[in-house]
PDB file of C-alpha atoms in Angstrom:
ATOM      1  CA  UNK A   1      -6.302   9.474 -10.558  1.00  0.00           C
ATOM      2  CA  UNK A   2      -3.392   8.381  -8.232  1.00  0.00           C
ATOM      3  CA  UNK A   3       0.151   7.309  -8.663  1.00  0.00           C
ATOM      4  CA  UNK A   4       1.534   4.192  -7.082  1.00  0.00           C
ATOM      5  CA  UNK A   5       4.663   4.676  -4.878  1.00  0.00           C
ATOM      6  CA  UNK A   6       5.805   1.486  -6.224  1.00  0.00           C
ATOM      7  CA  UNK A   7       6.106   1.587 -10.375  1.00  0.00           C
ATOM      8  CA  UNK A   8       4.867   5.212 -10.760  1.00  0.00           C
ATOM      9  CA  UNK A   9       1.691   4.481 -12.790  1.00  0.00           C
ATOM     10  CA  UNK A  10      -0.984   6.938 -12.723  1.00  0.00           C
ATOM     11  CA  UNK A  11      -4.383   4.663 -12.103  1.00  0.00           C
ATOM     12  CA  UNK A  12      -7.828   4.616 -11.179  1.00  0.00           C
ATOM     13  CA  UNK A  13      -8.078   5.010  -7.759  1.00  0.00           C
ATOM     14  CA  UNK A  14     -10.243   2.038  -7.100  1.00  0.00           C
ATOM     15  CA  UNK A  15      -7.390   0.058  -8.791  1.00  0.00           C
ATOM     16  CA  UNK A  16      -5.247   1.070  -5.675  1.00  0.00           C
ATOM     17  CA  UNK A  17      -4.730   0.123  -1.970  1.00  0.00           C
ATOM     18  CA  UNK A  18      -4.044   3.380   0.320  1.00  0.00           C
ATOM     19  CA  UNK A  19      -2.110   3.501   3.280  1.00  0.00           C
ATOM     20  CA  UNK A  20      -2.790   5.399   5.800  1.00  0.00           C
ATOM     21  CA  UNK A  21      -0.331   6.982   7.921  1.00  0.00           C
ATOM     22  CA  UNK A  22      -1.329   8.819  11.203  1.00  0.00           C
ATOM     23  CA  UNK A  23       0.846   9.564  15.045  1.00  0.00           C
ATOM     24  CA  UNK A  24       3.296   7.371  13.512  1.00  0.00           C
ATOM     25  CA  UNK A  25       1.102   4.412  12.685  1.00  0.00           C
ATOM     26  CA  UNK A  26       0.571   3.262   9.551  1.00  0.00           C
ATOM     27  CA  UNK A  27      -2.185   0.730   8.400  1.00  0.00           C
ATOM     28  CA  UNK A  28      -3.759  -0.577   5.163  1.00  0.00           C
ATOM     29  CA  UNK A  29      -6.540   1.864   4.313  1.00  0.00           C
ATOM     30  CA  UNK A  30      -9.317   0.048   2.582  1.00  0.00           C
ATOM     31  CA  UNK A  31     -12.119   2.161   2.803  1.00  0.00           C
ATOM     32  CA  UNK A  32     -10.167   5.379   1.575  1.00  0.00           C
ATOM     33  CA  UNK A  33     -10.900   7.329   4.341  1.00  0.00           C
ATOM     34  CA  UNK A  34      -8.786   7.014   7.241  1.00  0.00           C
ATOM     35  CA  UNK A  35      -7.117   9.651   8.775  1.00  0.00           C
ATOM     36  CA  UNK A  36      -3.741  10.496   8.040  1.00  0.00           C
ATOM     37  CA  UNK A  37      -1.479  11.242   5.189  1.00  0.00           C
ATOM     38  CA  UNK A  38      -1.855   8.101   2.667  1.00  0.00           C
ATOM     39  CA  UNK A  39       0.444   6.759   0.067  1.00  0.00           C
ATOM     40  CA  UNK A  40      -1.073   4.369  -2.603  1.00  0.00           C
ATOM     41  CA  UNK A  41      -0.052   0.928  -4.200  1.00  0.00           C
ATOM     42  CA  UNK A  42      -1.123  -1.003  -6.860  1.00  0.00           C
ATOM     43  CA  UNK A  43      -4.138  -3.472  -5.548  1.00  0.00           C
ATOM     44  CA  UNK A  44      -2.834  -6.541  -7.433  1.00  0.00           C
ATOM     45  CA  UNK A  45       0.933  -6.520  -7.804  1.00  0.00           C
ATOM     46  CA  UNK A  46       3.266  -7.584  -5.574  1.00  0.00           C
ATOM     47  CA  UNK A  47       6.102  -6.361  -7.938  1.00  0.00           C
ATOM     48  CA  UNK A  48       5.127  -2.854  -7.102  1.00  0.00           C
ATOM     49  CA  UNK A  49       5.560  -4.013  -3.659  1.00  0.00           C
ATOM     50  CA  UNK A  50       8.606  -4.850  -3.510  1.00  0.00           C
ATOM     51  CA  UNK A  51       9.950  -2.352  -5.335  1.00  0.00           C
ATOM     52  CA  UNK A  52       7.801   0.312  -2.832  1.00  0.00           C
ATOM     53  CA  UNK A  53       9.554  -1.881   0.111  1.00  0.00           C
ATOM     54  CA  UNK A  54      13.058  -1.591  -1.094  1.00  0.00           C
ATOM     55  CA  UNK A  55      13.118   2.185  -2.371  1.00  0.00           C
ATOM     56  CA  UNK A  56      11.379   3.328   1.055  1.00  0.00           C
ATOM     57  CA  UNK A  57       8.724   4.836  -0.871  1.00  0.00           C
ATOM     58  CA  UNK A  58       6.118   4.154   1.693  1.00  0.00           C
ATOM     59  CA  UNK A  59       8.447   6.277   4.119  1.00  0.00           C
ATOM     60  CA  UNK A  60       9.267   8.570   1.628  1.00  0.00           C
ATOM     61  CA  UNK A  61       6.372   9.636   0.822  1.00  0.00           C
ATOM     62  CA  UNK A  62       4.064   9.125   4.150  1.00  0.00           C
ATOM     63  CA  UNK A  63       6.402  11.339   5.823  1.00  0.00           C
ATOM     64  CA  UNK A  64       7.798   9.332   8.535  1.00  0.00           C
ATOM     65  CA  UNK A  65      10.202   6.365   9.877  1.00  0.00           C
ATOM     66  CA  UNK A  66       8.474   3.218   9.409  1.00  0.00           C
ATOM     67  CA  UNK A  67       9.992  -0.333  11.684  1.00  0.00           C
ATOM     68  CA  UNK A  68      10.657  -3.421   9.670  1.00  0.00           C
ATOM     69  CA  UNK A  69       7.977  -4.994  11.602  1.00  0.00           C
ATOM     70  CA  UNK A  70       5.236  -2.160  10.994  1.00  0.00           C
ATOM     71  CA  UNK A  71       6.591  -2.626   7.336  1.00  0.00           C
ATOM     72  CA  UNK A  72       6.353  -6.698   6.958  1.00  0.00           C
ATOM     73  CA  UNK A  73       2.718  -6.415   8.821  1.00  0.00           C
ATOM     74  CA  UNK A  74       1.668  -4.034   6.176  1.00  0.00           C
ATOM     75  CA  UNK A  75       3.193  -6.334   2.917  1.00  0.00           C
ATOM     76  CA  UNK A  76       1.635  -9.042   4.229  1.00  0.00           C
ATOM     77  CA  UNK A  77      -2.013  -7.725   4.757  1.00  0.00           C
ATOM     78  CA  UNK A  78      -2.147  -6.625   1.103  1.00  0.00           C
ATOM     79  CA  UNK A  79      -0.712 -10.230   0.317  1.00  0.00           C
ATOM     80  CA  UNK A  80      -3.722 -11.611   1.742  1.00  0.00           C
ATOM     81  CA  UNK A  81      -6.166  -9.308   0.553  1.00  0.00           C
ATOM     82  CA  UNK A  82      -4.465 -10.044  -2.660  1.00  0.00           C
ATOM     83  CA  UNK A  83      -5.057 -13.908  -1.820  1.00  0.00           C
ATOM     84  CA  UNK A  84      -8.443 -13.375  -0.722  1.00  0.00           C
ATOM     85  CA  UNK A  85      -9.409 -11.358  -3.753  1.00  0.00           C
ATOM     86  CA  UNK A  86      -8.513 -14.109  -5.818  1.00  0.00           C
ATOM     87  CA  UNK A  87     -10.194 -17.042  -4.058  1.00  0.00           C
ATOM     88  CA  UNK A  88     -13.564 -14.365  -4.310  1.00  0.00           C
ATOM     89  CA  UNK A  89     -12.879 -14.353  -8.633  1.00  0.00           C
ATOM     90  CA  UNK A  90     -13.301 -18.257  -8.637  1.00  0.00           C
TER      91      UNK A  90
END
């Protein structure tokens, strides 16, 4: 089990998305292994999201300063993971 840094709900952790943060880079984990210190979000939910991007809980809790661009780069790979995962259910 793992807790989302976004609503705070305990889940599976195949139901998640890890990020990876490492020498003050952080990228979209999606094979779970990456090195680094990794903070997780819901897979599917762009409410969590949001509310993980205006709390600074990626920051918070990967331990470092993240840029608005490294942040925006991040949001929008899980959006279109999110998008592709969606065209794959069809």
């Amino acid at each position: 089990m793992r807790r989302c840094v976004g609503c705070m709900t305990s889940r599976e952790k195949q139901e998640l998305v890890r990020i990876a943060g490492f020498e003050s880079r952080i990228s979209v984990d999606t094979t779970g292994k990456a090195k680094g210190r990794g903070a997780y979000l819901c897979r599917n939910n762009p409410d969590c999201w949001e509310k993980a991007y205006k709390r600074k809980a990626l920051e918070r809790s990967l331990g470092m300063e993240i840029t608005p661009d490294a942040k925006e780069s991040i949001f929008a790979e899980l959006k279109e993971m999110s998008r592709n995962r969606e065209m794959s259910d069809v």
